[in-house]
Coordinates of C-alpha atoms and ligand atoms in Angstrom, one line a residue:
M1 CA -10.0 -70.0 -4.2
S2 CA -10.7 -66.4 -3.1
E3 CA -7.9 -63.9 -2.9
K4 CA -8.1 -63.9 0.9
E5 CA -7.8 -67.7 0.9
K6 CA -4.7 -67.4 -1.3
Y7 CA -3.1 -65.0 1.1
E8 CA -3.7 -67.4 3.9
E9 CA -1.7 -70.0 2.0
M10 CA 1.1 -67.5 1.3
T11 CA 2.0 -66.1 4.7
I12 CA 1.1 -66.4 8.4
T13 CA 1.7 -62.7 9.0
K14 CA -1.1 -60.2 9.3
D15 CA 0.9 -57.4 7.7
G16 CA 1.9 -59.7 4.9
K17 CA -1.7 -60.6 4.1
M18 CA -2.9 -57.0 4.2
M19 CA -0.2 -55.7 2.0
L20 CA -0.7 -58.5 -0.5
E21 CA -4.3 -57.2 -0.9
K22 CA -3.0 -53.7 -1.3
A23 CA -0.4 -54.9 -3.9
R24 CA -3.3 -56.4 -5.8
T25 CA -5.4 -53.3 -5.8
D26 CA -2.4 -51.1 -6.7
G27 CA -1.5 -53.5 -9.6
V28 CA 1.9 -54.4 -8.1
E29 CA 3.4 -57.8 -9.1
T30 CA 5.1 -59.6 -6.2
V31 CA 7.6 -62.4 -5.8
W32 CA 4.7 -64.8 -5.2
D33 CA 3.1 -63.8 -8.6
R34 CA 6.4 -64.4 -10.4
Y35 CA 7.0 -67.7 -8.6
R36 CA 3.6 -68.9 -9.8
S37 CA 4.3 -67.8 -13.4
Q38 CA 7.5 -70.0 -13.3
L39 CA 5.6 -73.2 -12.5
P40 CA 6.3 -75.9 -13.4
Q41 CA 10.0 -75.2 -12.6
C42 CA 12.7 -77.3 -14.4
G43 CA 12.8 -80.8 -13.0
Y44 CA 16.3 -81.4 -14.2
C45 CA 17.5 -78.3 -12.3
E46 CA 15.5 -79.2 -9.2
L47 CA 17.3 -82.6 -9.1
G48 CA 20.7 -81.0 -9.8
L49 CA 20.9 -83.0 -13.1
S50 CA 21.5 -80.2 -15.5
C51 CA 25.0 -78.8 -16.3
R52 CA 26.1 -75.8 -18.3
N53 CA 29.7 -75.7 -17.1
C54 CA 30.9 -75.7 -20.8
V55 CA 29.6 -75.1 -24.3
M56 CA 29.9 -78.7 -25.4
G57 CA 26.7 -78.6 -23.3
P58 CA 24.3 -77.6 -21.8
C59 CA 23.6 -81.2 -20.8
R60 CA 21.1 -83.1 -18.6
I61 CA 20.8 -86.6 -17.2
D62 CA 17.5 -88.4 -17.5
P63 CA 16.5 -89.3 -13.9
F64 CA 14.3 -92.2 -15.2
G65 CA 17.2 -94.0 -16.9
E66 CA 15.7 -93.9 -20.4
G67 CA 17.4 -90.9 -21.9
P68 CA 21.1 -89.8 -21.6
Q69 CA 23.0 -90.9 -18.5
K70 CA 26.1 -88.9 -19.3
G71 CA 26.9 -85.4 -20.4
V72 CA 28.8 -84.7 -23.6
C73 CA 32.1 -84.9 -21.6
G74 CA 31.1 -88.1 -19.9
A75 CA 30.1 -86.7 -16.5
D76 CA 27.5 -88.8 -14.8
A77 CA 24.7 -87.8 -12.4
D78 CA 26.9 -88.0 -9.4
I79 CA 29.6 -85.8 -10.8
I80 CA 27.1 -83.3 -12.1
V81 CA 25.2 -83.1 -8.9
A82 CA 28.4 -82.8 -6.8
R83 CA 29.8 -80.1 -9.1
N84 CA 26.6 -78.1 -8.9
L85 CA 26.4 -78.2 -5.1
G86 CA 30.1 -77.3 -4.9
R87 CA 29.5 -74.2 -7.1
M88 CA 26.5 -73.2 -4.9
I89 CA 28.7 -73.4 -1.8
A90 CA 31.5 -71.4 -3.6
A91 CA 29.0 -68.6 -4.4
G92 CA 27.7 -68.5 -0.9
A93 CA 31.1 -68.6 0.7
A94 CA 32.3 -65.9 -1.7
S95 CA 29.3 -63.6 -0.8
H96 CA 29.9 -63.8 3.0
S97 CA 33.6 -63.5 2.6
D98 CA 33.6 -60.6 0.2
H99 CA 31.3 -58.8 2.7
G100 CA 33.9 -59.5 5.4
R101 CA 36.6 -58.1 3.1
D102 CA 34.7 -54.8 2.8
L103 CA 34.7 -54.5 6.5
V104 CA 38.5 -55.2 6.8
E105 CA 39.0 -52.5 4.2
V106 CA 37.1 -50.0 6.3
L107 CA 39.2 -51.1 9.4
R108 CA 42.4 -50.4 7.4
N109 CA 41.1 -47.0 6.3
V110 CA 40.1 -46.1 9.8
A111 CA 43.7 -47.0 10.9
E112 CA 45.1 -44.9 8.2
G113 CA 42.9 -41.9 9.0
K114 CA 41.0 -42.1 5.7
A115 CA 37.5 -43.0 6.9
P116 CA 35.9 -40.0 8.6
G117 CA 32.9 -40.9 10.7
Y118 CA 34.1 -44.5 11.4
E119 CA 35.9 -45.4 14.5
I120 CA 37.0 -48.2 16.8
R121 CA 34.0 -48.8 19.1
D122 CA 35.1 -52.0 20.8
E123 CA 38.8 -51.6 21.7
E124 CA 38.8 -54.6 24.0
K125 CA 37.7 -56.8 21.2
L126 CA 40.2 -55.2 18.8
R127 CA 43.0 -56.2 21.1
R128 CA 41.6 -59.6 21.9
V129 CA 41.2 -60.5 18.2
A130 CA 44.6 -59.0 17.4
S131 CA 46.2 -61.3 20.0
E132 CA 44.6 -64.3 18.3
Y133 CA 46.3 -63.1 15.1
G134 CA 49.7 -63.1 16.9
I135 CA 49.8 -59.3 17.1
N136 CA 51.2 -58.0 20.4
P137 CA 48.8 -55.1 21.3
E138 CA 50.9 -53.9 24.3
R139 CA 52.1 -50.3 24.1
K140 CA 50.4 -49.8 20.8
S141 CA 47.7 -47.3 20.0
S142 CA 44.4 -48.7 18.9
L143 CA 44.9 -47.4 15.4
E144 CA 48.3 -49.1 15.2
V145 CA 46.7 -52.4 16.3
A146 CA 43.8 -51.9 13.9
K147 CA 46.3 -51.5 11.0
E148 CA 48.2 -54.6 11.9
L149 CA 45.0 -56.6 12.3
A150 CA 43.6 -55.4 9.0
Y151 CA 46.8 -56.5 7.2
A152 CA 46.8 -59.9 9.0
M153 CA 43.2 -60.5 8.1
E154 CA 43.8 -59.6 4.5
E155 CA 46.5 -62.3 4.5
D156 CA 43.8 -64.8 5.6
Y157 CA 42.1 -64.0 2.3
G158 CA 44.8 -64.5 -0.2
T159 CA 48.1 -65.8 1.2
R160 CA 49.0 -69.4 0.9
K161 CA 48.7 -70.9 4.4
K162 CA 48.2 -74.2 6.1
A163 CA 45.2 -72.9 8.1
L164 CA 43.1 -69.8 8.6
T165 CA 43.9 -68.0 11.9
L166 CA 40.5 -68.3 13.5
V167 CA 40.4 -72.0 13.0
S168 CA 42.3 -72.1 16.3
R169 CA 39.0 -71.3 18.0
A170 CA 37.7 -74.8 17.1
P171 CA 38.3 -77.6 19.6
E172 CA 41.5 -79.6 19.2
K173 CA 39.6 -82.7 18.3
R174 CA 37.8 -80.9 15.5
R175 CA 41.0 -79.5 14.1
Q176 CA 42.6 -82.9 14.1
L177 CA 39.7 -84.3 12.3
W178 CA 39.8 -81.6 9.6
N179 CA 43.5 -82.2 9.2
K180 CA 43.0 -85.9 8.9
L181 CA 40.3 -85.4 6.2
G182 CA 42.4 -82.8 4.5
I183 CA 39.6 -80.2 4.8
T184 CA 41.3 -77.6 7.1
P185 CA 40.5 -74.3 5.4
R186 CA 43.6 -72.5 4.2
G187 CA 43.0 -69.2 2.3
I188 CA 39.5 -67.7 2.2
D189 CA 39.7 -66.8 -1.5
R190 CA 41.8 -69.9 -2.2
E191 CA 39.1 -72.4 -1.3
T192 CA 36.5 -70.7 -3.4
S193 CA 38.9 -70.3 -6.3
E194 CA 39.8 -74.0 -6.0
M195 CA 36.2 -75.0 -5.9
M196 CA 35.6 -73.2 -9.2
H197 CA 38.8 -74.8 -10.6
R198 CA 37.8 -78.3 -9.6
T199 CA 34.4 -77.9 -11.1
H200 CA 35.7 -76.8 -14.5
M201 CA 35.3 -79.5 -17.2
G202 CA 38.0 -82.1 -16.9
V203 CA 39.3 -81.4 -13.4
D204 CA 37.9 -83.1 -10.2
N205 CA 35.7 -85.9 -11.5
N206 CA 35.4 -87.8 -8.2
W207 CA 32.0 -86.8 -6.7
A208 CA 33.1 -87.6 -3.1
N209 CA 36.4 -85.7 -3.5
L210 CA 34.4 -82.7 -4.8
L211 CA 32.1 -82.7 -1.8
L212 CA 35.0 -82.9 0.7
H213 CA 36.4 -79.8 -0.9
A214 CA 33.0 -78.2 -0.8
L215 CA 33.0 -78.7 3.0
R216 CA 36.5 -77.1 3.2
N217 CA 35.2 -74.2 1.1
A218 CA 32.2 -73.8 3.4
L219 CA 34.6 -73.9 6.5
S220 CA 36.6 -71.1 4.9
D221 CA 33.4 -69.1 5.1
G222 CA 32.4 -70.1 8.7
W223 CA 35.8 -70.0 10.3
G224 CA 37.1 -67.3 7.9
G225 CA 35.1 -64.8 5.9
S226 CA 32.0 -64.7 8.0
M227 CA 33.9 -64.8 11.3
I228 CA 36.0 -61.9 10.1
A229 CA 32.9 -60.0 9.1
T230 CA 31.3 -60.4 12.5
E231 CA 34.4 -59.6 14.5
V232 CA 35.3 -56.5 12.5
S233 CA 31.7 -55.3 12.6
D234 CA 31.8 -55.5 16.4
I235 CA 35.2 -53.8 16.5
L236 CA 34.0 -50.9 14.3
F237 CA 30.4 -50.6 15.4
G238 CA 30.3 -52.1 18.9
T239 CA 29.6 -55.6 20.2
P240 CA 25.9 -56.0 20.6
K241 CA 24.3 -56.0 24.1
P242 CA 20.6 -56.8 24.9
V243 CA 18.3 -54.1 23.5
Q244 CA 14.6 -53.5 23.2
S245 CA 13.0 -52.7 19.9
T246 CA 10.0 -53.4 17.6
V247 CA 9.2 -55.3 14.5
N248 CA 6.8 -55.6 11.5
L249 CA 5.4 -53.0 9.0
G250 CA 3.9 -51.1 12.0
V251 CA 7.4 -49.7 12.6
L252 CA 6.8 -47.3 9.7
K253 CA 5.4 -43.9 10.9
E254 CA 2.7 -42.1 9.0
D255 CA 3.8 -38.7 10.3
E256 CA 7.6 -39.1 9.9
V257 CA 10.1 -39.4 7.0
N258 CA 10.6 -43.2 6.7
I259 CA 14.0 -44.3 5.5
I260 CA 14.8 -48.0 5.0
V261 CA 18.2 -49.7 4.9
H262 CA 18.3 -53.1 3.2
G263 CA 21.0 -55.6 2.4
H264 CA 23.7 -57.0 4.6
N265 CA 26.7 -54.8 5.2
P266 CA 26.6 -52.3 8.2
V267 CA 29.2 -50.1 6.5
V268 CA 26.5 -47.9 4.8
S269 CA 23.7 -48.3 7.3
E270 CA 25.8 -47.2 10.3
M271 CA 26.5 -43.9 8.5
I272 CA 22.8 -43.4 7.7
Y273 CA 22.1 -44.1 11.4
Q274 CA 24.5 -41.2 12.2
A275 CA 22.9 -38.9 9.6
V276 CA 19.3 -39.4 10.7
N277 CA 20.4 -38.2 14.2
D278 CA 21.9 -35.0 12.7
E279 CA 20.1 -32.1 14.3
D280 CA 20.0 -30.0 11.2
L281 CA 18.4 -32.8 9.2
V282 CA 15.8 -33.5 11.9
K283 CA 15.0 -29.8 11.9
L284 CA 14.6 -29.9 8.2
A285 CA 12.2 -32.8 8.5
V286 CA 10.1 -30.7 10.8
E287 CA 10.1 -27.8 8.4
K288 CA 8.9 -30.1 5.7
G289 CA 5.9 -31.1 7.8
A290 CA 7.1 -34.4 9.3
R291 CA 7.5 -35.1 13.0
G292 CA 10.9 -36.5 12.6
I293 CA 13.1 -39.0 10.7
N294 CA 12.3 -42.7 11.2
L295 CA 15.1 -45.1 10.3
V296 CA 14.1 -48.8 10.0
G297 CA 15.8 -51.9 8.7
L298 CA 15.1 -54.8 6.5
C299 CA 16.7 -58.2 6.3
C300 CA 20.3 -58.5 7.6
T301 CA 21.4 -54.8 7.3
G302 CA 18.4 -54.3 9.5
N303 CA 19.6 -57.1 11.8
E304 CA 22.9 -55.4 12.2
L305 CA 21.3 -52.1 13.2
L306 CA 18.7 -53.9 15.4
M307 CA 21.4 -55.9 17.3
R308 CA 23.6 -52.9 18.0
R309 CA 21.3 -49.9 18.0
G310 CA 17.8 -51.2 18.6
I311 CA 16.7 -49.7 15.3
P312 CA 13.2 -51.2 14.5
M313 CA 12.9 -53.9 11.9
A314 CA 10.3 -53.7 9.1
G315 CA 10.4 -57.3 7.9
N316 CA 12.2 -60.2 6.3
H317 CA 13.0 -61.3 2.8
L318 CA 9.4 -61.8 1.5
M319 CA 8.3 -58.5 3.0
T320 CA 10.9 -56.4 1.1
E321 CA 8.6 -55.7 -1.8
L322 CA 5.5 -55.2 0.4
V323 CA 7.1 -52.6 2.6
I324 CA 7.3 -50.3 -0.5
V325 CA 3.6 -51.0 -1.2
T326 CA 2.8 -49.2 2.1
G327 CA 3.4 -46.0 0.1
A328 CA 5.0 -44.6 3.3
V329 CA 8.7 -45.0 2.4
E330 CA 10.6 -41.9 1.3
M331 CA 13.8 -43.7 0.6
M332 CA 15.2 -47.2 0.5
L333 CA 19.0 -47.6 0.5
V334 CA 20.4 -51.0 -0.5
D335 CA 23.9 -52.5 -0.3
Y336 CA 24.0 -56.1 -1.4
Q337 CA 22.6 -59.6 -1.2
C338 CA 19.0 -60.6 -1.1
I339 CA 17.8 -57.4 -2.8
M340 CA 15.3 -58.4 -5.4
P341 CA 15.9 -56.7 -8.8
S342 CA 12.1 -56.0 -8.8
L343 CA 12.3 -53.4 -6.0
G344 CA 13.1 -50.4 -8.2
H345 CA 10.2 -51.2 -10.5
I346 CA 7.8 -51.4 -7.6
A347 CA 9.1 -48.2 -6.1
A348 CA 8.3 -46.5 -9.4
C349 CA 4.5 -47.0 -8.5
Y350 CA 5.0 -44.8 -5.4
H351 CA 7.2 -41.8 -4.5
T352 CA 9.9 -44.0 -2.9
K353 CA 13.5 -43.1 -4.0
M354 CA 15.7 -46.2 -4.4
I355 CA 19.4 -45.8 -3.9
S356 CA 22.1 -48.4 -4.6
T357 CA 25.4 -47.8 -2.7
S358 CA 28.0 -50.5 -3.6
D359 CA 30.2 -50.5 -6.6
K360 CA 29.6 -54.2 -6.8
A361 CA 25.8 -54.1 -6.7
K362 CA 23.7 -52.0 -9.2
Y363 CA 20.0 -52.6 -9.8
P364 CA 17.4 -51.7 -12.4
E365 CA 15.5 -48.4 -11.8
M366 CA 17.7 -47.4 -8.8
V367 CA 19.8 -44.3 -8.5
H368 CA 23.5 -45.3 -7.9
R369 CA 25.3 -43.3 -5.2
E370 CA 28.5 -45.1 -4.4
F371 CA 29.7 -45.2 -0.8
H372 CA 33.4 -45.4 0.0
P373 CA 35.1 -45.1 3.5
D374 CA 36.3 -41.6 2.6
N375 CA 32.9 -40.2 1.4
A376 CA 30.4 -42.2 3.5
R377 CA 29.7 -39.6 6.2
E378 CA 29.0 -36.8 3.8
L379 CA 27.1 -38.9 1.3
A380 CA 24.9 -40.3 4.1
K381 CA 23.9 -36.7 5.1
E382 CA 23.2 -35.8 1.5
L383 CA 21.0 -38.8 1.0
V384 CA 19.1 -38.3 4.2
R385 CA 18.4 -34.7 3.1
E386 CA 17.0 -36.0 -0.2
A387 CA 14.8 -38.4 1.7
V388 CA 13.5 -35.6 3.9
E389 CA 12.8 -33.5 0.8
N390 CA 10.9 -36.4 -0.7
F391 CA 8.4 -36.4 2.2
M392 CA 6.3 -33.7 0.4
N393 CA 5.9 -36.0 -2.6
R394 CA 4.2 -38.7 -0.5
N395 CA 0.6 -39.3 -1.7
P396 CA -1.5 -39.7 1.5
D397 CA -4.2 -41.6 -0.5
K398 CA -1.6 -44.3 -1.2
V399 CA -0.4 -44.7 2.4
Y400 CA -1.4 -47.7 4.4
I401 CA 0.5 -48.9 7.4
P402 CA -1.5 -52.0 8.3
V403 CA -0.6 -53.1 11.9
D404 CA 0.9 -52.0 15.2
P405 CA 4.4 -53.1 15.8
I406 CA 5.4 -56.0 18.1
N407 CA 8.0 -55.7 20.8
L408 CA 11.2 -57.7 20.8
M409 CA 14.5 -58.1 22.5
S410 CA 17.7 -58.3 20.5
G411 CA 21.5 -58.0 20.9
F412 CA 22.5 -61.4 22.2
S413 CA 26.2 -61.6 21.1
V414 CA 28.2 -64.4 22.7
E415 CA 29.7 -61.8 25.0
A416 CA 26.3 -60.5 26.0
I417 CA 25.1 -64.1 26.7
V418 CA 28.2 -64.8 28.8
E419 CA 27.5 -61.5 30.7
A420 CA 23.9 -62.5 31.3
L421 CA 25.2 -65.8 32.7
G422 CA 27.3 -63.9 35.2
G423 CA 30.7 -64.0 33.4
S424 CA 31.1 -67.6 32.3
L425 CA 29.4 -70.4 30.4
D426 CA 29.3 -72.6 33.6
P427 CA 25.7 -71.8 34.6
L428 CA 24.5 -72.7 31.1
I429 CA 26.5 -76.0 31.2
D430 CA 24.9 -76.7 34.6
V431 CA 21.3 -76.3 33.4
V432 CA 22.0 -78.3 30.3
K433 CA 23.5 -81.1 32.5
E434 CA 20.5 -81.0 34.8
G435 CA 18.2 -81.2 31.8
K436 CA 16.4 -77.9 32.5
I437 CA 17.6 -77.0 29.0
R438 CA 17.7 -80.2 26.9
G439 CA 19.8 -78.6 24.2
I440 CA 20.4 -75.6 21.9
A441 CA 19.1 -75.2 18.3
G442 CA 20.2 -72.5 15.8
I443 CA 17.3 -71.6 13.5
V444 CA 18.6 -69.6 10.6
G445 CA 18.0 -68.6 7.0
C446 CA 15.6 -67.0 4.7
N447 CA 12.1 -67.0 3.4
N448 CA 11.2 -68.7 0.2
P449 CA 7.9 -68.3 -1.8
K450 CA 7.8 -72.2 -2.1
I451 CA 7.0 -72.3 1.7
K452 CA 4.3 -70.4 3.6
H453 CA 6.0 -67.3 4.7
D454 CA 7.3 -67.5 8.3
H455 CA 5.4 -70.7 9.0
G456 CA 8.5 -73.0 9.0
H457 CA 10.5 -70.7 11.3
V458 CA 7.7 -70.0 13.8
T459 CA 6.3 -73.5 14.0
L460 CA 9.7 -75.1 14.5
T461 CA 10.8 -72.6 17.1
K462 CA 7.6 -73.0 19.1
A463 CA 7.9 -76.8 19.1
L464 CA 11.5 -76.6 20.2
I465 CA 11.0 -74.2 23.1
E466 CA 8.0 -76.2 24.3
N467 CA 10.4 -79.1 24.6
D468 CA 13.0 -77.1 26.6
I469 CA 15.4 -76.5 23.7
L470 CA 16.8 -73.0 23.8
V471 CA 16.6 -71.4 20.4
V472 CA 19.2 -68.9 19.0
D473 CA 18.3 -67.4 15.7
T474 CA 19.7 -65.2 12.9
G475 CA 18.7 -63.6 9.6
C476 CA 15.2 -63.8 8.3
A477 CA 14.3 -66.6 10.8
A478 CA 15.0 -64.2 13.7
I479 CA 12.7 -61.5 12.2
A480 CA 9.9 -64.1 11.7
N481 CA 10.2 -65.2 15.4
G482 CA 10.2 -61.5 16.5
K483 CA 7.0 -60.8 14.6
A484 CA 5.5 -63.9 16.2
G485 CA 6.1 -62.5 19.7
L486 CA 8.7 -65.1 20.7
K487 CA 11.5 -62.6 21.6
V488 CA 9.9 -61.0 24.7
L489 CA 10.1 -62.1 28.3
E490 CA 6.4 -63.1 28.3
A491 CA 7.3 -65.7 25.6
T492 CA 8.7 -67.8 28.4
N493 CA 5.1 -68.9 28.9
K494 CA 5.3 -70.7 25.7
A495 CA 8.5 -72.6 26.8
G496 CA 8.7 -75.9 28.7
S497 CA 9.0 -75.7 32.4
G498 CA 12.8 -76.1 32.6
L499 CA 13.6 -73.5 29.9
K500 CA 10.9 -71.2 31.4
E501 CA 12.6 -71.4 34.8
V502 CA 16.1 -70.6 33.4
C503 CA 14.8 -67.7 31.2
E504 CA 12.9 -66.2 34.1
V505 CA 16.0 -66.3 36.4
L506 CA 18.2 -64.7 33.7
K507 CA 15.5 -62.4 32.4
I508 CA 15.9 -63.4 28.8
P509 CA 13.4 -64.7 26.2
P510 CA 13.5 -68.3 25.2
V511 CA 14.5 -67.3 21.6
L512 CA 17.7 -65.3 21.5
H513 CA 18.5 -63.1 18.5
V514 CA 22.2 -63.5 17.7
G515 CA 22.4 -61.5 14.6
S516 CA 22.5 -61.4 10.8
C517 CA 23.5 -64.1 8.3
V518 CA 27.3 -63.7 8.8
D519 CA 26.6 -63.8 12.6
N520 CA 25.8 -67.5 12.4
V521 CA 29.5 -67.7 13.3
R522 CA 28.4 -66.5 16.8
I523 CA 26.7 -69.9 17.0
L524 CA 30.0 -71.6 16.0
V525 CA 32.0 -69.6 18.5
A526 CA 29.5 -70.4 21.3
V527 CA 29.3 -74.1 20.5
A528 CA 33.1 -74.3 20.2
A529 CA 33.5 -72.6 23.6
L530 CA 31.0 -75.0 25.2
A531 CA 32.9 -78.0 23.7
N532 CA 36.2 -76.6 24.9
E533 CA 34.8 -76.1 28.4
L534 CA 33.6 -79.7 28.5
G535 CA 36.7 -81.2 26.8
V536 CA 34.6 -82.7 24.0
D537 CA 34.1 -82.1 20.3
M538 CA 31.4 -79.9 18.9
S539 CA 29.6 -82.9 17.5
D540 CA 29.3 -84.5 20.9
L541 CA 27.0 -81.7 22.2
P542 CA 23.1 -81.7 22.2
V543 CA 23.1 -79.0 19.6
A544 CA 21.4 -78.7 16.2
G545 CA 20.8 -76.3 13.3
A546 CA 17.8 -75.7 11.0
A547 CA 17.1 -73.6 8.0
P548 CA 13.3 -74.2 7.5
E549 CA 12.7 -71.7 4.6
W550 CA 16.1 -71.2 3.1
Y551 CA 16.6 -70.0 -0.5
S552 CA 20.1 -68.6 -1.0
E553 CA 23.5 -70.0 -1.9
K554 CA 24.8 -68.4 1.2
A555 CA 22.4 -70.6 3.2
V556 CA 24.0 -73.8 1.6
S557 CA 27.4 -72.6 2.7
I558 CA 26.1 -71.9 6.2
G559 CA 24.5 -75.4 6.4
A560 CA 27.7 -77.0 5.1
Y561 CA 30.0 -75.2 7.6
M562 CA 27.6 -76.1 10.4
V563 CA 27.7 -79.8 9.4
G564 CA 31.4 -79.7 8.7
S565 CA 31.8 -78.3 12.3
G566 CA 29.9 -81.2 13.7
I567 CA 26.4 -79.7 14.0
Y568 CA 23.4 -81.7 12.7
T569 CA 21.4 -79.5 10.4
V570 CA 17.8 -79.9 9.1
L571 CA 16.9 -78.1 5.9
G572 CA 13.3 -77.3 4.9
P573 CA 13.5 -77.1 1.1
A574 CA 15.7 -79.9 -0.4
P575 CA 18.9 -78.6 -2.1
P576 CA 19.2 -79.6 -5.8
V577 CA 20.9 -83.0 -5.1
L578 CA 18.2 -85.5 -5.3
G579 CA 19.4 -86.6 -8.8
S580 CA 22.3 -88.5 -7.2
A581 CA 21.6 -91.3 -4.7
K582 CA 25.2 -91.4 -3.7
V583 CA 25.4 -87.7 -3.0
V584 CA 22.2 -87.9 -1.0
D585 CA 23.5 -90.9 1.0
L586 CA 26.7 -89.1 1.8
L587 CA 25.1 -85.8 2.9
T588 CA 22.4 -87.5 5.0
G589 CA 24.3 -90.5 6.3
G590 CA 27.9 -91.0 5.3
L591 CA 29.1 -87.7 6.7
E592 CA 28.3 -88.9 10.2
D593 CA 31.4 -91.2 10.1
L594 CA 33.5 -88.4 8.6
V595 CA 32.6 -85.2 10.5
G596 CA 30.2 -86.5 13.1
A597 CA 27.1 -84.8 11.7
T598 CA 24.8 -84.9 8.7
F599 CA 22.1 -83.0 6.9
A600 CA 18.4 -83.9 7.0
V601 CA 15.7 -82.6 4.8
E602 CA 12.2 -82.1 6.3
P603 CA 9.8 -79.5 4.9
D604 CA 7.3 -80.1 7.7
P605 CA 8.4 -78.0 10.6
E606 CA 6.6 -80.2 13.2
K607 CA 8.5 -83.3 11.9
A608 CA 11.7 -81.2 11.7
A609 CA 11.2 -80.5 15.4
D610 CA 10.9 -84.2 16.1
L611 CA 14.2 -84.9 14.3
I612 CA 16.0 -82.2 16.4
I613 CA 14.5 -83.4 19.7
R614 CA 15.5 -87.0 18.9
H615 CA 19.0 -85.8 18.0
V616 CA 19.4 -83.7 21.2
E617 CA 18.3 -86.7 23.4
K618 CA 20.6 -89.0 21.6
K619 CA 23.6 -86.7 22.2
R620 CA 22.5 -86.3 25.9
K621 CA 22.5 -90.1 26.2
S622 CA 26.0 -90.4 24.8
L623 CA 27.3 -87.7 27.1
G624 CA 25.9 -89.6 30.0
L625 CA 23.4 -86.9 30.8
P626 CA 19.8 -87.6 31.8
F627 CA 17.9 -88.2 28.6
R628 CA 14.3 -88.9 27.5
E629 CA 13.4 -91.8 25.2
V630 CA 11.9 -90.4 22.1
S631 CA 9.7 -92.6 19.9
Ligands
LIG701 FE1 28.0 -81.1 -20.5 FE2 30.2 -81.9 -19.3 FE3 30.1 -79.4 -20.4 FE4 28.7 -80.0 -18.2 S1 30.9 -80.0 -18.4 S2 28.0 -78.9 -20.0 S3 28.2 -82.2 -18.6 S4 29.9 -81.4 -21.5
LIG702 S1 18.8 -61.7 4.5 S2 20.4 -64.8 3.0 S3 17.1 -64.0 2.9 S4 18.4 -65.0 5.9 FE1 20.5 -62.4 5.4 FE2 17.4 -63.3 4.9 FE3 18.5 -65.4 3.8 FE4 19.0 -63.1 2.8

């Protein structure tokens, strides 16, 4: 197979293919090279049948029934698979929730006057969320309310409670179900801590009981840590409104200082955003021979800036190495999550300065410059100055920006969607009832070198909008769909006639960008509001989720809180559970009776679309809405 044919197998994106070729000529190793060098990957681990939870092991179970069927402690395949899945969910929930905690900390520092540069940008939301926490905002300054809210949110993390505060947003029926099953999330940290406790050797050795707690742990993320992260980000940085921007490697500028922010938490990137607009620094850039300073995003930190500020987006997970290979990046600043440890090494082949910013996330071959609420504004300026000064070190012979950028529309928070609908969800409910929109699908999650880059997201999305299913997307899926030109008004031409008509009236694309990974909770909030409006449970609605190219533990937690909330979810890559028939049966079938939704695994995005269309029509039928028979 020629190199070009190999690139065709690796990615559907033009910029990706062109940069893979440049990486080869520059002698840069990428995630795809390292993936190939790992093959064949461990079959026991793929099936979830290996355990290293203690040093009587590590142990493995023979899937063919010829070798050992129990670990040294006596754990069988079901226990080992359930424990491993539980720990994946704990790690994912911890990541989102710890991100949320960092935002609450900034909120508290703002309230105490210790975070220069940060402020309350959405006072209405501050007061609304405070009321949900039982805080009376009347006759209090916004800083007083912010302080009380920060303390109340901190209590959601650690204090022993019966239920997290924002669980009250879920429909009554759903909350009763969680109570009946004993999976109402209590403390955010508590559920993760309990998951780790239960999976220690000699604690919870009932695979089904373990999985129920895993659901509760995931719900503590969705209705707790992630929901807090999104709400506090909106309070501090503004609730997103529709905004135009651009996407792909073409957002880099040959004649400007290019600065990239990568990771997940907007706390650092918002300060960099302020600094790149500093007049003195822009003047300095001009003095150094650049036309200006160009800030662009990657992954979910990029999504946060794109949603709120319209900052252009360079790419998603599998593009994070290739963006450096353009040779046009003066500085990349990273916070945490999804930042490959390879990045510093690749940057060393170019002039790119790599800066890590969080006390909890250091990386090889990066310079560590730690951000805290009190030093963020000044440090951001210092770093932007260093990036500007690095412009003169750029080697023009190594620079290659391969494509022109694609336009996209972003910024569809729930509030913005309601506003586009004229102030209430009723018009959306009406068009769903009429069947112009058959249902709604959330397409979320990452890229994974096991799957052709962006193929899963884009193929599934196109198939769904063609069938009048409105798509809302987040994370790397949203970036893929943006690059594919599905987030512009003209994309309504790719939608079925009903969805096209609705989008044209509302002047929205058929694929709505609702944010970053933590912002999947915007989908929960919207679905809960629709269910409340109709007086049904979330599982009764013609709604589904999909993660066609997921890779991360966070994605497992997201999938589990979606299913736990009653939303049928189709995964592309299978999670490592196939070593236990009982666990597979529960996840893909038995959960229907418990929480009214299941997982499905379907790597082929066309077939995944069929599953979602069938599910949507089934739900329409049970709601007594006009439905189509699907074979
Ligand atoms: Fe082996 Fe049991 Fe220890 Fe796991 S917990 S490593 S199965 S002995
Ligand atoms: S960045 S978790 S690769 S979506 Fe949120 Fe993308 Fe997945 Fe990271």
